[in-house]
């Protein structure tokens, strides 16, 4: 890297930003170190560079920096060391070891920004991941290479859902190297403990790389954490052929940090004060999921996002929904009913489901069963509104069956225990069992042939 | 590229770079920094030039060189476009992958058209012919079509010579007497529309094979449509169905800010698809422009123009082109992002004040036209809009609706019910129906329009009755109204719902659509008589012909089945004494 010149020409410090004057030409996005009067160093990145002034965003916060602090521009953009030995390690939100283990000896140093995968190089994600959770496997199927966030709210058990998926997720009939990369941004240490304990209990930690930026860590560091996690994931997946599941939480905390930077730069805000480039910024991370032709590994992302005020139209879930391939929505209503996992099937969606189900993937009747469950559940839910007005007695026999079906669907199909790992066959058979309580002629989403083959009461 | 001028970078802020020392024209392409990143001039202030760069600017520093190419962003037009997969600035993605691997890195250029392929050219004009711009010079077999080689719009003169044979796109195939050399390739600036003689009335439907669209909300060849829908309403599947099945000869699919994995689905599914008309691969008449959401924002902004310029080129040959822009909201967002980087005064919701103007400029580039060569060609544009939070009052949707004539309202409620395509029959509309009436009368059936109106009316009545049912339940309605509900349910579940994944159901020819709806109407009319004769409704709806009407759409022999069921309707109602 050579000797970088140190500048003592700070002209302004505002929020997380430091403005430096009279520098040699500095590259956009360059890594910066700032030497504080107390002898410590902070790191930052160039956000805007010109002949007159260079704007630096400081990851660890600007506390303690004065006008005389020494600023060095390191001549390169932010890179991180990666190695197989990162598995089993716990690192800080900016990549420093937190577990008292040795420093990472790099096999490679990689740019954390990452380039876009050439769409032509991408391989179609179509391998079914069995999570063992019926409301996901049966209704919102996850495939390898997908990015499927949980849209949740405060007080809902999204962490338990994520952990159950991390424990149970597998591709049937395949034994391949897998890894979990966990990126925490601004979660409480209690939540972090909860994750770590579960990783340790199940032995998953050995196969995991953990990045922790906790609630009291600098907010700006949160902009780094997911990128470190994803760069690590790319290395494990595309250099070391592993199937990597990336869980990152909480996207909302990340977006808050982004807004903070935007405000500090006095940028023109878009919706609700979030910067206009938030869509592109989020996309630059979500899109680092997928498969590449000719490579064995894959990256599947499972981001957790808590919707402020349970509002799915808030800019964070809204923009996320346009980038990710669907979403699993947690339901407060089901949670109140005591149903775990409280997954609002009717509001959830997996856009890649069609590619990962059916003969050769799951079972030939999967699409039909799931469509029929969706439609019948929707009909039953509609009737609940009617019952509230006219009472159950006023319903026709047929309608009453649908009403009961909706209850049974929530109680038996959606509800399962935290360690219940259902196979896809169990899930689909359960679906048929519930559907068989409905009149056969109301099963309009299912081909005659499929009914004759699978319907418990119509089998030929 | 004539008259290169050099200057220096003075500021870098994300994709916006400021340079000094060059005096380019607006929208000229410049090469930025030592990596020669491609950029476009978007603002001139004093001696400063503001450039939007199509690639990531990390590591670029003030003082590096900037080169003005003296030409605006243009695309290469010629044989070889079909089957291509481009990024937003017409770099072929397969070539980029060969050059630099699985990830798109920076500073790589690759021409839009291959320089080595030889094309078999047969002239259709003779030496000495007086030619105007846009004239057809000859033909080349390309993909599934005949590529007409056109004289560039601005060229003109007497043909001095022209040769038959095998040529690359850069070889000279002929010359005008004024010295203009003619090649198979020409260039055109993307932000400028290609000229034509006249716009024509869009009075021919674009047949899509999707029942709800063709029957209820048709699009005309040369027309404009918007598909709005919050995320997850099936917009992508609908737009892919249109690309696959519509009867345009050329399909341009612009994935603007698309998801990588979904773009992959398009990129891998298109080459596997067979063109129903020729039996050849569908790619042989398709151009894909793919700029995913994590690719540079400025290239996303350009991608829509790249697509429409290629569309205009094939229109000028006399073809019907359908262009799918998925999604114009991502395009508008790119405009917003660049505008905010430029610190422009924002309009509504942070979008630039020129949003409406840009949208209408774009949609105006479609239409059915008489081309410079006297042929008739068309561009139909289907723009996907993704209103944030499903809120149709947001600026992109509103400005789009002011321009387009067809609105296919995707509805998340229908999606939850697995009603696909989830196009709401009450809020959608098509302003082309009256213009197209004559065509249907001549080509399908005299009473196409009557059948259509009957279906619309029944659905409208249903929605009124539903409000009462919500309050008192359906049992409280008189039999006749309950029958209307049943018939509307048949229209919805049998006719409007169509499975994109079912081999038979995925495409429905117009004639079949007509027969299908007519059969439902026939059932309805007989049922009405039956009700008036006091046959209980339960008896009517449990007639086997009713459920047969629902099942037959999945049968290989659907057209024969339709005839059979139609005959059955009469027989079975006769059994009820009608």
PDB file of C-alpha atoms in Angstrom, chain A residues 25-28 30 48-51 77 115-125 145 147 268 271 277 279-280 283-284 287 292-293 295 313 318-319 321-325 327 346 348-349 351-352 355 371 374-375 378 382 386 390 398 444-445 447-448, chain B residues 10-14 57-62 85 93-94 96-97 102-104 231-232 236 257-262 264-265 267-268 292-295 300 330 333 337 341 346 349 386-389 415-418 469-471 489 493 497 502 551 554-555:
ATOM      1  CA  UNK A  25      -6.399  13.558  -5.487  1.00  0.00           C
ATOM      2  CA  UNK A  26      -8.309  10.958  -3.465  1.00  0.00           C
ATOM      3  CA  UNK A  27     -10.324   8.124  -5.004  1.00  0.00           C
ATOM      4  CA  UNK A  28     -14.072   7.742  -4.522  1.00  0.00           C
ATOM      5  CA  UNK A  30     -11.270   4.914  -0.728  1.00  0.00           C
ATOM      6  CA  UNK A  48     -17.449  12.531  -2.174  1.00  0.00           C
ATOM      7  CA  UNK A  49     -14.142  13.663  -3.568  1.00  0.00           C
ATOM      8  CA  UNK A  50     -13.124  16.792  -5.441  1.00  0.00           C
ATOM      9  CA  UNK A  51     -10.183  19.110  -5.874  1.00  0.00           C
ATOM     10  CA  UNK A  77     -11.343   0.709  -1.492  1.00  0.00           C
ATOM     11  CA  UNK A 115     -19.685  -6.667  -8.369  1.00  0.00           C
ATOM     12  CA  UNK A 116     -23.015  -7.594  -9.835  1.00  0.00           C
ATOM     13  CA  UNK A 117     -23.319 -11.161 -11.055  1.00  0.00           C
ATOM     14  CA  UNK A 118     -23.629 -11.050 -14.829  1.00  0.00           C
ATOM     15  CA  UNK A 119     -27.282 -12.066 -15.403  1.00  0.00           C
ATOM     16  CA  UNK A 120     -26.042 -14.347 -18.169  1.00  0.00           C
ATOM     17  CA  UNK A 121     -23.781 -16.195 -15.704  1.00  0.00           C
ATOM     18  CA  UNK A 122     -26.598 -16.863 -13.270  1.00  0.00           C
ATOM     19  CA  UNK A 123     -28.057 -20.301 -12.983  1.00  0.00           C
ATOM     20  CA  UNK A 124     -31.731 -20.830 -12.385  1.00  0.00           C
ATOM     21  CA  UNK A 125     -32.470 -21.478  -8.709  1.00  0.00           C
ATOM     22  CA  UNK A 145     -30.144 -19.147  -4.373  1.00  0.00           C
ATOM     23  CA  UNK A 147     -33.539 -14.242  -1.124  1.00  0.00           C
ATOM     24  CA  UNK A 268     -32.434  15.656  -0.750  1.00  0.00           C
ATOM     25  CA  UNK A 271     -39.816   9.009   1.021  1.00  0.00           C
ATOM     26  CA  UNK A 277     -30.732   5.667  -3.621  1.00  0.00           C
ATOM     27  CA  UNK A 279     -33.488   1.012  -3.525  1.00  0.00           C
ATOM     28  CA  UNK A 280     -30.167   0.648  -5.353  1.00  0.00           C
ATOM     29  CA  UNK A 283     -30.423  -4.150  -4.171  1.00  0.00           C
ATOM     30  CA  UNK A 284     -26.629  -4.165  -4.080  1.00  0.00           C
ATOM     31  CA  UNK A 287     -28.849  -9.299  -5.251  1.00  0.00           C
ATOM     32  CA  UNK A 292     -23.702 -19.319 -10.912  1.00  0.00           C
ATOM     33  CA  UNK A 293     -23.534 -21.627 -13.905  1.00  0.00           C
ATOM     34  CA  UNK A 295     -20.238 -23.507  -9.798  1.00  0.00           C
ATOM     35  CA  UNK A 313     -46.097  -0.071   2.787  1.00  0.00           C
ATOM     36  CA  UNK A 318     -41.795  -1.830   0.220  1.00  0.00           C
ATOM     37  CA  UNK A 319     -38.445  -1.421  -1.544  1.00  0.00           C
ATOM     38  CA  UNK A 321     -40.318  -6.472  -1.665  1.00  0.00           C
ATOM     39  CA  UNK A 322     -39.393  -5.195  -5.105  1.00  0.00           C
ATOM     40  CA  UNK A 323     -35.957  -6.746  -4.916  1.00  0.00           C
ATOM     41  CA  UNK A 324     -36.411  -9.979  -3.007  1.00  0.00           C
ATOM     42  CA  UNK A 325     -38.162 -12.984  -4.449  1.00  0.00           C
ATOM     43  CA  UNK A 327     -41.529 -12.488   1.552  1.00  0.00           C
ATOM     44  CA  UNK A 346     -52.182 -15.328   2.564  1.00  0.00           C
ATOM     45  CA  UNK A 348     -46.610 -14.377   2.087  1.00  0.00           C
ATOM     46  CA  UNK A 349     -45.183 -15.304  -1.262  1.00  0.00           C
ATOM     47  CA  UNK A 351     -41.674 -15.958  -6.304  1.00  0.00           C
ATOM     48  CA  UNK A 352     -39.376 -18.826  -7.125  1.00  0.00           C
ATOM     49  CA  UNK A 355     -39.300 -23.455 -10.254  1.00  0.00           C
ATOM     50  CA  UNK A 371     -53.289 -23.293  -4.963  1.00  0.00           C
ATOM     51  CA  UNK A 374     -54.709 -20.799  -0.711  1.00  0.00           C
ATOM     52  CA  UNK A 375     -58.072 -20.376  -2.403  1.00  0.00           C
ATOM     53  CA  UNK A 378     -59.123 -17.213   1.489  1.00  0.00           C
ATOM     54  CA  UNK A 382     -63.842 -14.080   4.015  1.00  0.00           C
ATOM     55  CA  UNK A 386     -69.809 -12.574   7.392  1.00  0.00           C
ATOM     56  CA  UNK A 390     -75.057 -12.781  10.642  1.00  0.00           C
ATOM     57  CA  UNK A 398     -71.031 -25.486   2.183  1.00  0.00           C
ATOM     58  CA  UNK A 444     -61.537 -26.299  -8.759  1.00  0.00           C
ATOM     59  CA  UNK A 445     -57.803 -25.666  -8.697  1.00  0.00           C
ATOM     60  CA  UNK A 447     -56.840 -31.411 -12.133  1.00  0.00           C
ATOM     61  CA  UNK A 448     -59.210 -34.358 -12.169  1.00  0.00           C
TER      62      UNK A 448
ATOM     63  CA  UNK B  10     -12.695  17.566 -10.682  1.00  0.00           C
ATOM     64  CA  UNK B  11     -15.226  15.741  -8.498  1.00  0.00           C
ATOM     65  CA  UNK B  12     -16.587  12.225  -7.944  1.00  0.00           C
ATOM     66  CA  UNK B  13     -19.760  11.614  -5.928  1.00  0.00           C
ATOM     67  CA  UNK B  14     -21.131   8.145  -6.607  1.00  0.00           C
ATOM     68  CA  UNK B  57     -16.934   4.795  -9.781  1.00  0.00           C
ATOM     69  CA  UNK B  58     -15.051   3.393  -6.765  1.00  0.00           C
ATOM     70  CA  UNK B  59     -11.401   4.377  -6.782  1.00  0.00           C
ATOM     71  CA  UNK B  60     -11.823   7.022  -9.488  1.00  0.00           C
ATOM     72  CA  UNK B  61     -10.101  10.235  -8.389  1.00  0.00           C
ATOM     73  CA  UNK B  62      -9.996  13.901  -9.340  1.00  0.00           C
ATOM     74  CA  UNK B  85     -28.911 -10.521 -24.502  1.00  0.00           C
ATOM     75  CA  UNK B  93     -23.804 -10.086 -21.588  1.00  0.00           C
ATOM     76  CA  UNK B  94     -22.508 -13.437 -22.906  1.00  0.00           C
ATOM     77  CA  UNK B  96     -18.871  -9.788 -21.124  1.00  0.00           C
ATOM     78  CA  UNK B  97     -18.932 -13.111 -19.311  1.00  0.00           C
ATOM     79  CA  UNK B 102     -19.142 -14.381 -13.738  1.00  0.00           C
ATOM     80  CA  UNK B 103     -19.233 -10.899 -12.253  1.00  0.00           C
ATOM     81  CA  UNK B 104     -19.595  -7.720 -14.272  1.00  0.00           C
ATOM     82  CA  UNK B 231     -45.181  -6.775  -5.645  1.00  0.00           C
ATOM     83  CA  UNK B 232     -46.325 -10.349  -5.830  1.00  0.00           C
ATOM     84  CA  UNK B 236     -43.787 -10.795 -14.037  1.00  0.00           C
ATOM     85  CA  UNK B 257     -34.031  -2.965 -12.528  1.00  0.00           C
ATOM     86  CA  UNK B 258     -35.298  -6.550 -12.534  1.00  0.00           C
ATOM     87  CA  UNK B 259     -34.399  -9.179  -9.993  1.00  0.00           C
ATOM     88  CA  UNK B 260     -31.356 -11.190 -10.998  1.00  0.00           C
ATOM     89  CA  UNK B 261     -32.989 -14.542 -10.417  1.00  0.00           C
ATOM     90  CA  UNK B 262     -36.098 -13.585 -12.338  1.00  0.00           C
ATOM     91  CA  UNK B 264     -32.305 -15.611 -15.180  1.00  0.00           C
ATOM     92  CA  UNK B 265     -35.649 -17.276 -15.511  1.00  0.00           C
ATOM     93  CA  UNK B 267     -32.815 -15.760 -19.916  1.00  0.00           C
ATOM     94  CA  UNK B 268     -33.028 -19.520 -19.451  1.00  0.00           C
ATOM     95  CA  UNK B 292     -30.745  -5.944 -12.857  1.00  0.00           C
ATOM     96  CA  UNK B 293     -31.319  -3.761  -9.823  1.00  0.00           C
ATOM     97  CA  UNK B 294     -27.720  -4.017  -8.653  1.00  0.00           C
ATOM     98  CA  UNK B 295     -26.216  -3.093 -12.002  1.00  0.00           C
ATOM     99  CA  UNK B 300     -30.771   1.220 -15.924  1.00  0.00           C
ATOM    100  CA  UNK B 330     -37.541   1.077 -11.635  1.00  0.00           C
ATOM    101  CA  UNK B 333     -36.532   5.457  -9.702  1.00  0.00           C
ATOM    102  CA  UNK B 337     -31.783   8.754  -7.983  1.00  0.00           C
ATOM    103  CA  UNK B 341     -27.449  13.190  -6.997  1.00  0.00           C
ATOM    104  CA  UNK B 346     -37.499  17.485  -6.646  1.00  0.00           C
ATOM    105  CA  UNK B 349     -42.292  12.304  -3.932  1.00  0.00           C
ATOM    106  CA  UNK B 386     -44.871  -1.085  -9.528  1.00  0.00           C
ATOM    107  CA  UNK B 387     -46.600   1.475  -7.344  1.00  0.00           C
ATOM    108  CA  UNK B 388     -45.012   1.683  -3.945  1.00  0.00           C
ATOM    109  CA  UNK B 389     -47.212   0.159  -1.323  1.00  0.00           C
ATOM    110  CA  UNK B 415     -53.509 -13.273  -6.051  1.00  0.00           C
ATOM    111  CA  UNK B 416     -54.282 -14.350  -2.497  1.00  0.00           C
ATOM    112  CA  UNK B 417     -57.189 -16.306  -3.908  1.00  0.00           C
ATOM    113  CA  UNK B 418     -54.905 -17.779  -6.536  1.00  0.00           C
ATOM    114  CA  UNK B 469     -74.515 -10.744  -0.077  1.00  0.00           C
ATOM    115  CA  UNK B 470     -71.862  -9.351   2.264  1.00  0.00           C
ATOM    116  CA  UNK B 471     -74.662  -8.056   4.437  1.00  0.00           C
ATOM    117  CA  UNK B 489     -68.570 -17.358 -10.851  1.00  0.00           C
ATOM    118  CA  UNK B 493     -63.318 -19.442 -12.497  1.00  0.00           C
ATOM    119  CA  UNK B 497     -58.655 -17.849 -14.693  1.00  0.00           C
ATOM    120  CA  UNK B 502     -50.672 -25.713 -18.001  1.00  0.00           C
ATOM    121  CA  UNK B 551     -62.829 -28.898 -16.679  1.00  0.00           C
ATOM    122  CA  UNK B 554     -57.294 -28.413 -19.425  1.00  0.00           C
ATOM    123  CA  UNK B 555     -58.099 -31.031 -22.074  1.00  0.00           C
TER     124      UNK B 555
END
